[in-house]
Amino acid sequence: MINKLKKMGLKITPQRLAILKILDGNTSHPSAEDIYKELKPQFPSLSLATVYNTLEVLAGGGEVQEVRIKSDKKHFDPNPAPHCHFLCRVCDNIYDLDMWPEDLQLPCDIKGNLIQGCNLYLYGICFRCRDKYKNGNNNNNN
Amino acid sequence: MINKLKKMGLKITPQRLAILKILDGNTSHPSAEDIYKELKPQFPSLSLATVYNTLEVLAGGGEVQEVRIKSDKKHFDPNPAPHCHFLCRVCDNIYDLDMWPEDLQLPCDIKGNLIQGCNLYLYGICFRCRDKYKNGNNNNNN
DNA sequence: AAGGAAAATTATAATGATTATAAAATAACA
DNA sequence: TGTTATTTTATAATCATTATAATTTTCCTT
């Protein structure tokens, strides 16, 4: 964790460590505000700007991914490996899906264009919500 | 064009026709403001809200695609067929690429999740900018 | 062709995520 | 321990987008 910051030439601060700790292994795809709200009780002096700044440098350094699957807000993923993100239209949660199209290994060349990065966003209904809906139907006999 | 509006149960207005006309066959991926600026001289009374409203209903009806490849602004594509979008980091233009991953035919099922929609955003350097860079290097002997 | 209800347009204000600013605090080096 | 560059903080600014409410227009009906 400390190494990630040092590797990027950043100073070690309690705020940055706390943000990295929240992100570490986190698959909930928090927004900047989610992180801010989670840390505020332990860090009463924490500023939202610090969270934004830290996420920006981490994303710039390739340590976290910006997930722009929703139109209104950015979310963050500490897993920098390419994988797709899936937004359930029912529960509004973002999930990782570790499939990746075989014909999209980066970097690659498509019709003369150099492709360096890629975001794959999927939309639909997650298996949890499908199950709920199915059960609801059966129980209510609709 | 008129049919598109009628099909969606919308009234035919000069503003909507003008917006549809700009979009028809357009591959430049304009933003709402781009469209507004282009139409304002011919439609001095046009309001930006009208452009946003029209694009929203067209997108809702599946007649145009929202392209969220840039983090700050939405762009629009009159081609509703799934295809990927490519942002050149040098010239900042958005291009269509008509490739599509073979293993992503919609709708489909991935690990129990129902996938209904998909956005594929690519980032890199377009062939035009690659050529310019290459030539620049040769000419300057760097 | 005129009337009228429902929908659309308009000008404007509000929203809300993100970014910029500048002063105060802190980390890390000598 | 002192110093300097960096970071944090509080706050304001930005800017795309959405909401509001009054006016205008479409289009169905007569």
mmCIF file of C-alpha atoms (C1' of nucleotides) in Angstrom:
data_model
loop_
_atom_site.group_PDB
_atom_site.id
_atom_site.type_symbol
_atom_site.label_atom_id
_atom_site.label_comp_id
_atom_site.label_asym_id
_atom_site.label_seq_id
_atom_site.Cartn_x
_atom_site.Cartn_y
_atom_site.Cartn_z
ATOM 1 C CA MET A 1 0.000 0.000 0.000
ATOM 2 C CA ILE A 2 2.760 2.390 1.059
ATOM 3 C CA ASN A 3 4.749 1.088 -1.874
ATOM 4 C CA LYS A 4 2.041 2.079 -4.328
ATOM 5 C CA LEU A 5 2.331 5.661 -3.177
ATOM 6 C CA LYS A 6 6.124 5.661 -3.103
ATOM 7 C CA LYS A 7 6.254 4.104 -6.544
ATOM 8 C CA MET A 8 4.306 7.070 -7.842
ATOM 9 C CA GLY A 9 6.466 9.601 -6.029
ATOM 10 C CA LEU A 10 3.679 10.603 -3.664
ATOM 11 C CA LYS A 11 3.987 11.438 -0.022
ATOM 12 C CA ILE A 12 2.555 9.081 2.552
ATOM 13 C CA THR A 13 -0.372 10.718 4.330
ATOM 14 C CA PRO A 14 -2.958 9.222 6.649
ATOM 15 C CA GLN A 15 -5.704 10.298 4.256
ATOM 16 C CA ARG A 16 -4.145 8.523 1.316
ATOM 17 C CA LEU A 17 -3.514 5.396 3.310
ATOM 18 C CA ALA A 18 -7.096 5.358 4.519
ATOM 19 C CA ILE A 19 -8.421 5.734 0.990
ATOM 20 C CA LEU A 20 -6.163 2.964 -0.272
ATOM 21 C CA LYS A 21 -7.271 0.751 2.607
ATOM 22 C CA ILE A 22 -10.924 1.207 1.695
ATOM 23 C CA LEU A 23 -10.190 0.433 -1.924
ATOM 24 C CA ASP A 24 -7.987 -2.603 -1.284
ATOM 25 C CA GLY A 25 -9.886 -5.659 -2.486
ATOM 26 C CA ASN A 26 -13.098 -3.653 -2.658
ATOM 27 C CA THR A 27 -15.522 -4.876 -5.324
ATOM 28 C CA SER A 28 -18.365 -2.480 -4.506
ATOM 29 C CA HIS A 29 -17.192 0.229 -6.920
ATOM 30 C CA PRO A 30 -17.527 3.183 -4.561
ATOM 31 C CA SER A 31 -17.854 6.754 -5.744
ATOM 32 C CA ALA A 32 -15.699 9.557 -4.358
ATOM 33 C CA GLU A 33 -18.544 10.514 -2.073
ATOM 34 C CA ASP A 34 -19.046 6.957 -0.874
ATOM 35 C CA ILE A 35 -15.417 6.893 0.223
ATOM 36 C CA TYR A 36 -15.679 10.334 1.772
ATOM 37 C CA LYS A 37 -18.738 9.354 3.815
ATOM 38 C CA GLU A 38 -17.129 6.144 4.964
ATOM 39 C CA LEU A 39 -13.991 7.916 6.171
ATOM 40 C CA LYS A 40 -15.482 11.101 7.579
ATOM 41 C CA PRO A 41 -16.294 9.643 11.031
ATOM 42 C CA GLN A 42 -12.686 8.484 11.526
ATOM 43 C CA PHE A 43 -11.242 11.577 9.799
ATOM 44 C CA PRO A 44 -13.401 14.525 10.784
ATOM 45 C CA SER A 45 -11.073 16.928 9.020
ATOM 46 C CA LEU A 46 -11.182 15.011 5.734
ATOM 47 C CA SER A 47 -12.134 17.071 2.737
ATOM 48 C CA LEU A 48 -13.996 15.767 -0.275
ATOM 49 C CA ALA A 49 -11.380 17.446 -2.444
ATOM 50 C CA THR A 50 -8.707 15.221 -0.938
ATOM 51 C CA VAL A 51 -10.674 12.136 -1.914
ATOM 52 C CA TYR A 52 -11.077 13.434 -5.453
ATOM 53 C CA ASN A 53 -7.404 14.364 -5.697
ATOM 54 C CA THR A 54 -6.233 11.020 -4.408
ATOM 55 C CA LEU A 55 -8.508 9.062 -6.722
ATOM 56 C CA GLU A 56 -7.313 11.178 -9.619
ATOM 57 C CA VAL A 57 -3.639 10.476 -9.014
ATOM 58 C CA LEU A 58 -4.303 6.790 -8.378
ATOM 59 C CA ALA A 59 -6.255 6.556 -11.625
ATOM 60 C CA GLY A 60 -3.584 8.505 -13.457
ATOM 61 C CA GLY A 61 -0.966 6.087 -12.162
ATOM 62 C CA GLY A 62 -2.991 3.090 -13.253
ATOM 63 C CA GLU A 63 -3.565 1.870 -9.703
ATOM 64 C CA VAL A 64 -7.339 2.175 -9.883
ATOM 65 C CA GLN A 65 -9.837 2.239 -12.723
ATOM 66 C CA GLU A 66 -12.394 4.920 -13.238
ATOM 67 C CA VAL A 67 -15.741 3.270 -13.934
ATOM 68 C CA ARG A 68 -18.097 5.485 -15.875
ATOM 69 C CA ILE A 69 -20.943 3.057 -16.292
ATOM 70 C CA LYS A 70 -23.493 5.458 -14.801
ATOM 71 C CA SER A 71 -24.151 8.733 -16.497
ATOM 72 C CA ASP A 72 -24.134 10.938 -13.445
ATOM 73 C CA LYS A 73 -21.249 9.798 -11.298
ATOM 74 C CA LYS A 74 -17.815 8.217 -11.476
ATOM 75 C CA HIS A 75 -17.083 5.030 -9.582
ATOM 76 C CA PHE A 76 -13.731 3.471 -8.790
ATOM 77 C CA ASP A 77 -12.318 -0.015 -8.999
ATOM 78 C CA PRO A 78 -9.006 -0.953 -7.376
ATOM 79 C CA ASN A 79 -8.544 -3.794 -9.843
ATOM 80 C CA PRO A 80 -6.536 -2.322 -12.727
ATOM 81 C CA ALA A 81 -6.795 -5.429 -14.898
ATOM 82 C CA PRO A 82 -9.142 -5.156 -17.879
ATOM 83 C CA HIS A 83 -12.477 -6.749 -17.053
ATOM 84 C CA CYS A 84 -16.013 -5.729 -17.763
ATOM 85 C CA HIS A 85 -18.428 -3.906 -15.554
ATOM 86 C CA PHE A 86 -22.078 -4.697 -15.342
ATOM 87 C CA LEU A 87 -24.812 -2.401 -14.070
ATOM 88 C CA CYS A 88 -28.029 -4.028 -12.914
ATOM 89 C CA ARG A 89 -30.935 -1.833 -13.925
ATOM 90 C CA VAL A 90 -33.044 -3.204 -11.077
ATOM 91 C CA CYS A 91 -30.793 -2.965 -8.008
ATOM 92 C CA ASP A 92 -28.472 -0.320 -9.491
ATOM 93 C CA ASN A 93 -25.361 -2.171 -8.336
ATOM 94 C CA ILE A 94 -22.188 -2.412 -10.348
ATOM 95 C CA TYR A 95 -20.633 -5.862 -10.630
ATOM 96 C CA ASP A 96 -17.353 -7.114 -12.014
ATOM 97 C CA LEU A 97 -17.555 -9.782 -14.659
ATOM 98 C CA ASP A 98 -14.242 -11.403 -15.357
ATOM 99 C CA MET A 99 -15.020 -12.331 -18.943
ATOM 100 C CA TRP A 100 -13.189 -10.406 -21.628
ATOM 101 C CA PRO A 101 -13.686 -10.591 -25.400
ATOM 102 C CA GLU A 102 -11.047 -12.810 -26.971
ATOM 103 C CA ASP A 103 -10.608 -10.484 -29.914
ATOM 104 C CA LEU A 104 -9.775 -7.498 -27.704
ATOM 105 C CA GLN A 105 -6.313 -8.010 -26.284
ATOM 106 C CA LEU A 106 -4.603 -4.688 -25.681
ATOM 107 C CA PRO A 107 -2.719 -2.980 -27.095
ATOM 108 C CA CYS A 108 -3.889 -3.825 -30.575
ATOM 109 C CA ASP A 109 -4.420 -2.371 -34.000
ATOM 110 C CA ILE A 110 -7.858 -1.923 -35.513
ATOM 111 C CA LYS A 111 -7.903 -0.570 -39.040
ATOM 112 C CA GLY A 112 -4.724 1.401 -38.490
ATOM 113 C CA ASN A 113 -5.821 2.829 -35.157
ATOM 114 C CA LEU A 114 -3.694 2.060 -32.108
ATOM 115 C CA ILE A 115 -5.964 0.841 -29.328
ATOM 116 C CA GLN A 116 -4.387 1.290 -25.918
ATOM 117 C CA GLY A 117 -7.305 1.212 -23.514
ATOM 118 C CA CYS A 118 -10.821 -0.089 -23.408
ATOM 119 C CA ASN A 119 -13.941 0.105 -21.290
ATOM 120 C CA LEU A 120 -16.630 -2.496 -21.566
ATOM 121 C CA TYR A 121 -19.896 -1.659 -19.868
ATOM 122 C CA LEU A 122 -22.800 -4.085 -19.731
ATOM 123 C CA TYR A 123 -26.382 -3.347 -18.727
ATOM 124 C CA GLY A 124 -29.156 -5.696 -17.749
ATOM 125 C CA ILE A 125 -30.539 -7.615 -14.788
ATOM 126 C CA CYS A 126 -28.264 -9.377 -12.342
ATOM 127 C CA PHE A 127 -28.846 -12.968 -11.303
ATOM 128 C CA ARG A 128 -30.029 -11.919 -7.866
ATOM 129 C CA CYS A 129 -32.741 -9.653 -9.206
ATOM 130 C CA ARG A 130 -33.754 -12.254 -11.797
ATOM 131 C CA ASP A 131 -34.284 -14.762 -9.020
ATOM 132 C CA LYS A 132 -36.309 -12.357 -6.921
ATOM 133 C CA TYR A 133 -38.522 -11.525 -9.871
ATOM 134 C CA LYS A 134 -39.018 -15.189 -10.716
ATOM 135 C CA ASN A 135 -39.971 -16.070 -7.153
ATOM 136 C CA GLY A 136 -42.270 -13.093 -6.862
ATOM 137 C CA ASN A 137 -44.070 -14.211 -9.968
ATOM 138 C CA ASN A 138 -44.518 -17.740 -8.733
ATOM 139 C CA ASN A 139 -45.691 -16.738 -5.297
ATOM 140 C CA ASN A 140 -48.193 -14.223 -6.563
ATOM 141 C CA ASN A 141 -49.273 -16.453 -9.381
ATOM 142 C CA ASN A 142 -49.024 -13.646 -11.936
ATOM 143 C CA MET B 1 -37.693 11.115 -40.400
ATOM 144 C CA ILE B 2 -41.273 12.143 -39.741
ATOM 145 C CA ASN B 3 -42.053 8.485 -39.357
ATOM 146 C CA LYS B 4 -39.524 8.120 -36.584
ATOM 147 C CA LEU B 5 -41.343 10.747 -34.574
ATOM 148 C CA LYS B 6 -44.793 9.393 -35.347
ATOM 149 C CA LYS B 7 -43.702 5.887 -34.478
ATOM 150 C CA MET B 8 -42.799 7.134 -31.027
ATOM 151 C CA GLY B 9 -46.062 9.036 -30.602
ATOM 152 C CA LEU B 10 -44.329 12.416 -30.716
ATOM 153 C CA LYS B 11 -45.606 15.551 -32.343
ATOM 154 C CA ILE B 12 -43.896 16.853 -35.435
ATOM 155 C CA THR B 13 -42.184 20.154 -34.719
ATOM 156 C CA PRO B 14 -39.696 22.137 -36.793
ATOM 157 C CA GLN B 15 -37.160 21.864 -33.981
ATOM 158 C CA ARG B 16 -37.358 18.087 -33.850
ATOM 159 C CA LEU B 17 -37.127 17.791 -37.604
ATOM 160 C CA ALA B 18 -34.071 20.034 -37.650
ATOM 161 C CA ILE B 19 -32.370 17.990 -34.944
ATOM 162 C CA LEU B 20 -33.155 14.756 -36.760
ATOM 163 C CA LYS B 21 -31.839 16.227 -39.981
ATOM 164 C CA ILE B 22 -28.533 17.116 -38.357
ATOM 165 C CA LEU B 23 -28.248 13.645 -36.882
ATOM 166 C CA ASP B 24 -29.221 11.756 -40.047
ATOM 167 C CA GLY B 25 -26.127 9.934 -41.284
ATOM 168 C CA ASN B 26 -23.938 12.032 -38.995
ATOM 169 C CA THR B 27 -20.791 10.248 -37.830
ATOM 170 C CA SER B 28 -19.243 13.177 -35.948
ATOM 171 C CA HIS B 29 -20.895 12.288 -32.622
ATOM 172 C CA PRO B 30 -22.126 15.762 -31.716
ATOM 173 C CA SER B 31 -22.971 16.821 -28.195
ATOM 174 C CA ALA B 32 -26.228 18.544 -27.325
ATOM 175 C CA GLU B 33 -24.431 21.851 -27.419
ATOM 176 C CA ASP B 34 -22.862 21.128 -30.800
ATOM 177 C CA ILE B 35 -26.332 20.601 -32.217
ATOM 178 C CA TYR B 36 -27.664 23.670 -30.475
ATOM 179 C CA LYS B 37 -24.902 25.862 -31.866
ATOM 180 C CA GLU B 38 -25.361 24.518 -35.354
ATOM 181 C CA LEU B 39 -29.099 25.185 -35.334
ATOM 182 C CA LYS B 40 -29.202 28.479 -33.459
ATOM 183 C CA PRO B 41 -28.548 30.683 -36.532
ATOM 184 C CA GLN B 42 -31.469 29.129 -38.422
ATOM 185 C CA PHE B 43 -33.632 28.864 -35.263
ATOM 186 C CA PRO B 44 -32.957 31.955 -33.187
ATOM 187 C CA SER B 45 -35.655 30.956 -30.715
ATOM 188 C CA LEU B 46 -34.248 27.485 -30.162
ATOM 189 C CA SER B 47 -33.603 26.583 -26.562
ATOM 190 C CA LEU B 48 -30.884 24.280 -25.368
ATOM 191 C CA ALA B 49 -33.495 22.509 -23.262
ATOM 192 C CA THR B 50 -35.346 21.522 -26.412
ATOM 193 C CA VAL B 51 -32.224 19.901 -27.796
ATOM 194 C CA TYR B 52 -31.694 17.998 -24.562
ATOM 195 C CA ASN B 53 -35.343 16.921 -24.427
ATOM 196 C CA THR B 54 -35.365 15.753 -28.012
ATOM 197 C CA LEU B 55 -32.152 13.806 -27.649
ATOM 198 C CA GLU B 56 -33.486 12.228 -24.495
ATOM 199 C CA VAL B 57 -36.673 10.951 -26.112
ATOM 200 C CA LEU B 58 -34.792 9.788 -29.206
ATOM 201 C CA ALA B 59 -32.338 7.894 -27.023
ATOM 202 C CA GLY B 60 -35.162 6.499 -24.915
ATOM 203 C CA GLY B 61 -36.859 5.258 -28.054
ATOM 204 C CA GLY B 62 -33.686 3.617 -29.297
ATOM 205 C CA GLU B 63 -33.374 5.926 -32.303
ATOM 206 C CA VAL B 64 -30.025 7.350 -31.220
ATOM 207 C CA GLN B 65 -27.258 6.132 -28.947
ATOM 208 C CA GLU B 66 -25.840 8.076 -26.079
ATOM 209 C CA VAL B 67 -22.064 7.929 -26.266
ATOM 210 C CA ARG B 68 -20.387 8.466 -22.909
ATOM 211 C CA ILE B 69 -16.818 7.948 -23.968
ATOM 212 C CA LYS B 70 -15.670 11.305 -22.565
ATOM 213 C CA SER B 71 -15.989 11.956 -18.879
ATOM 214 C CA ASP B 72 -17.378 15.446 -19.080
ATOM 215 C CA LYS B 73 -20.003 15.414 -21.804
ATOM 216 C CA LYS B 74 -22.476 13.165 -23.589
ATOM 217 C CA HIS B 75 -22.307 12.687 -27.323
ATOM 218 C CA PHE B 76 -24.906 11.245 -29.643
ATOM 219 C CA ASP B 77 -24.846 8.743 -32.465
ATOM 220 C CA PRO B 78 -27.802 8.272 -34.835
ATOM 221 C CA ASN B 79 -26.700 4.732 -35.590
ATOM 222 C CA PRO B 80 -28.545 2.536 -33.083
ATOM 223 C CA ALA B 81 -26.734 -0.666 -34.065
ATOM 224 C CA PRO B 82 -24.166 -1.948 -31.570
ATOM 225 C CA HIS B 83 -20.703 -0.896 -32.656
ATOM 226 C CA CYS B 84 -17.742 0.395 -30.748
ATOM 227 C CA HIS B 85 -16.633 3.945 -30.246
ATOM 228 C CA PHE B 86 -13.058 5.050 -30.288
ATOM 229 C CA LEU B 87 -11.672 8.246 -28.792
ATOM 230 C CA CYS B 88 -8.367 9.487 -30.145
ATOM 231 C CA ARG B 89 -6.344 10.930 -27.288
ATOM 232 C CA VAL B 90 -4.467 13.195 -29.685
ATOM 233 C CA CYS B 91 -7.150 14.834 -31.805
ATOM 234 C CA ASP B 92 -9.967 14.202 -29.312
ATOM 235 C CA ASN B 93 -12.324 12.982 -32.028
ATOM 236 C CA ILE B 94 -14.751 10.120 -31.576
ATOM 237 C CA TYR B 95 -14.805 7.530 -34.348
ATOM 238 C CA ASP B 96 -17.071 4.604 -35.089
ATOM 239 C CA LEU B 97 -15.403 1.233 -35.455
ATOM 240 C CA ASP B 98 -17.683 -1.386 -36.897
ATOM 241 C CA MET B 99 -15.980 -4.318 -35.255
ATOM 242 C CA TRP B 100 -17.862 -6.062 -32.480
ATOM 243 C CA PRO B 101 -16.626 -8.863 -30.231
ATOM 244 C CA GLU B 102 -17.920 -12.205 -31.447
ATOM 245 C CA ASP B 103 -18.615 -13.421 -27.941
ATOM 246 C CA LEU B 104 -20.904 -10.489 -27.158
ATOM 247 C CA GLN B 105 -24.116 -10.949 -29.079
ATOM 248 C CA LEU B 106 -27.034 -9.403 -27.203
ATOM 249 C CA PRO B 107 -29.104 -10.296 -25.382
ATOM 250 C CA CYS B 108 -27.060 -12.977 -23.688
ATOM 251 C CA ASP B 109 -26.480 -14.643 -20.367
ATOM 252 C CA ILE B 110 -23.227 -14.275 -18.457
ATOM 253 C CA LYS B 111 -23.040 -16.286 -15.266
ATOM 254 C CA GLY B 112 -26.758 -16.012 -14.678
ATOM 255 C CA ASN B 113 -26.921 -12.286 -15.409
ATOM 256 C CA LEU B 114 -29.153 -11.161 -18.267
ATOM 257 C CA ILE B 115 -27.174 -8.808 -20.480
ATOM 258 C CA GLN B 116 -29.409 -6.554 -22.529
ATOM 259 C CA GLY B 117 -27.169 -3.659 -23.517
ATOM 260 C CA CYS B 118 -23.500 -2.932 -23.915
ATOM 261 C CA ASN B 119 -21.141 -0.049 -24.488
ATOM 262 C CA LEU B 120 -17.679 -0.609 -25.806
ATOM 263 C CA TYR B 121 -15.336 2.354 -25.590
ATOM 264 C CA LEU B 122 -11.827 2.278 -26.992
ATOM 265 C CA TYR B 123 -9.024 4.752 -26.366
ATOM 266 C CA GLY B 124 -5.818 5.307 -28.255
ATOM 267 C CA ILE B 125 -4.398 7.094 -31.269
ATOM 268 C CA CYS B 126 -6.262 7.214 -34.551
ATOM 269 C CA PHE B 127 -4.570 6.346 -37.826
ATOM 270 C CA ARG B 128 -4.535 9.984 -38.912
ATOM 271 C CA CYS B 129 -2.653 11.138 -35.826
ATOM 272 C CA ARG B 130 -0.296 8.153 -36.036
ATOM 273 C CA ASP B 131 0.610 9.177 -39.557
ATOM 274 C CA LYS B 132 1.189 12.782 -38.587
ATOM 275 C CA TYR B 133 3.406 11.760 -35.704
ATOM 276 C CA LYS B 134 5.386 9.356 -37.859
ATOM 277 C CA ASN B 135 5.953 12.002 -40.540
ATOM 278 C CA GLY B 136 6.843 14.608 -37.965
ATOM 279 C CA ASN B 137 9.480 12.286 -36.551
ATOM 280 C CA ASN B 138 10.995 11.572 -39.930
ATOM 281 C CA ASN B 139 11.054 15.175 -41.006
ATOM 282 C CA ASN B 140 12.611 16.430 -37.822
ATOM 283 C CA ASN B 141 14.930 13.476 -37.593
ATOM 284 C CA ASN B 142 14.119 12.919 -33.931
ATOM 285 C "C1'" DA C 1 -61.357 26.461 -41.117
ATOM 286 C "C1'" DA C 2 -61.745 27.404 -35.993
ATOM 287 C "C1'" DG C 3 -61.595 25.723 -31.173
ATOM 288 C "C1'" DG C 4 -59.473 23.425 -27.649
ATOM 289 C "C1'" DA C 5 -56.799 19.935 -25.093
ATOM 290 C "C1'" DA C 6 -52.496 18.000 -24.700
ATOM 291 C "C1'" DA C 7 -47.861 18.375 -25.730
ATOM 292 C "C1'" DA C 8 -43.792 21.055 -26.862
ATOM 293 C "C1'" DT C 9 -40.917 25.062 -26.617
ATOM 294 C "C1'" DT C 10 -38.834 28.587 -24.259
ATOM 295 C "C1'" DA C 11 -36.309 31.289 -20.726
ATOM 296 C "C1'" DT C 12 -34.656 30.718 -16.611
ATOM 297 C "C1'" DA C 13 -33.405 28.747 -12.331
ATOM 298 C "C1'" DA C 14 -31.773 24.790 -9.830
ATOM 299 C "C1'" DT C 15 -28.995 20.799 -9.267
ATOM 300 C "C1'" DG C 16 -25.031 18.321 -8.357
ATOM 301 C "C1'" DA C 17 -20.711 16.244 -9.490
ATOM 302 C "C1'" DT C 18 -16.329 17.782 -10.169
ATOM 303 C "C1'" DT C 19 -12.496 21.195 -10.349
ATOM 304 C "C1'" DA C 20 -10.017 25.380 -9.010
ATOM 305 C "C1'" DT C 21 -8.122 28.416 -5.467
ATOM 306 C "C1'" DA C 22 -5.469 29.977 -1.822
ATOM 307 C "C1'" DA C 23 -4.300 29.637 2.918
ATOM 308 C "C1'" DA C 24 -2.869 26.478 6.598
ATOM 309 C "C1'" DA C 25 -0.852 22.089 7.799
ATOM 310 C "C1'" DT C 26 2.213 18.300 7.057
ATOM 311 C "C1'" DA C 27 5.837 15.014 5.193
ATOM 312 C "C1'" DA C 28 10.347 14.130 4.283
ATOM 313 C "C1'" DC C 29 14.664 15.555 3.313
ATOM 314 C "C1'" DA C 30 19.057 17.711 4.754
ATOM 315 C "C1'" DT D 1 15.244 20.298 13.965
ATOM 316 C "C1'" DG D 2 14.463 23.426 10.123
ATOM 317 C "C1'" DT D 3 13.077 24.078 5.589
ATOM 318 C "C1'" DT D 4 10.728 23.449 1.433
ATOM 319 C "C1'" DA D 5 7.768 21.355 -1.507
ATOM 320 C "C1'" DT D 6 3.732 18.884 -1.200
ATOM 321 C "C1'" DT D 7 -0.717 18.038 0.644
ATOM 322 C "C1'" DT D 8 -4.834 19.036 2.949
ATOM 323 C "C1'" DT D 9 -8.558 21.847 3.819
ATOM 324 C "C1'" DA D 10 -12.536 24.985 3.272
ATOM 325 C "C1'" DT D 11 -14.679 27.258 0.035
ATOM 326 C "C1'" DA D 12 -15.965 29.026 -4.283
ATOM 327 C "C1'" DA D 13 -16.426 28.329 -9.158
ATOM 328 C "C1'" DT D 14 -17.588 25.654 -13.175
ATOM 329 C "C1'" DC D 15 -20.424 23.559 -16.262
ATOM 330 C "C1'" DA D 16 -23.281 19.912 -18.162
ATOM 331 C "C1'" DT D 17 -27.674 18.575 -17.362
ATOM 332 C "C1'" DT D 18 -32.402 18.746 -15.378
ATOM 333 C "C1'" DA D 19 -36.473 21.004 -13.461
ATOM 334 C "C1'" DT D 20 -39.987 24.645 -13.604
ATOM 335 C "C1'" DA D 21 -43.629 27.286 -15.153
ATOM 336 C "C1'" DA D 22 -45.378 30.293 -18.562
ATOM 337 C "C1'" DT D 23 -46.149 30.700 -23.433
ATOM 338 C "C1'" DT D 24 -46.721 28.689 -27.822
ATOM 339 C "C1'" DT D 25 -47.786 25.145 -31.029
ATOM 340 C "C1'" DT D 26 -49.502 20.846 -32.836
ATOM 341 C "C1'" DC D 27 -53.235 18.322 -34.296
ATOM 342 C "C1'" DC D 28 -57.618 16.229 -33.466
ATOM 343 C "C1'" DT D 29 -62.445 17.408 -33.541
ATOM 344 C "C1'" DT D 30 -66.300 19.753 -35.008
#
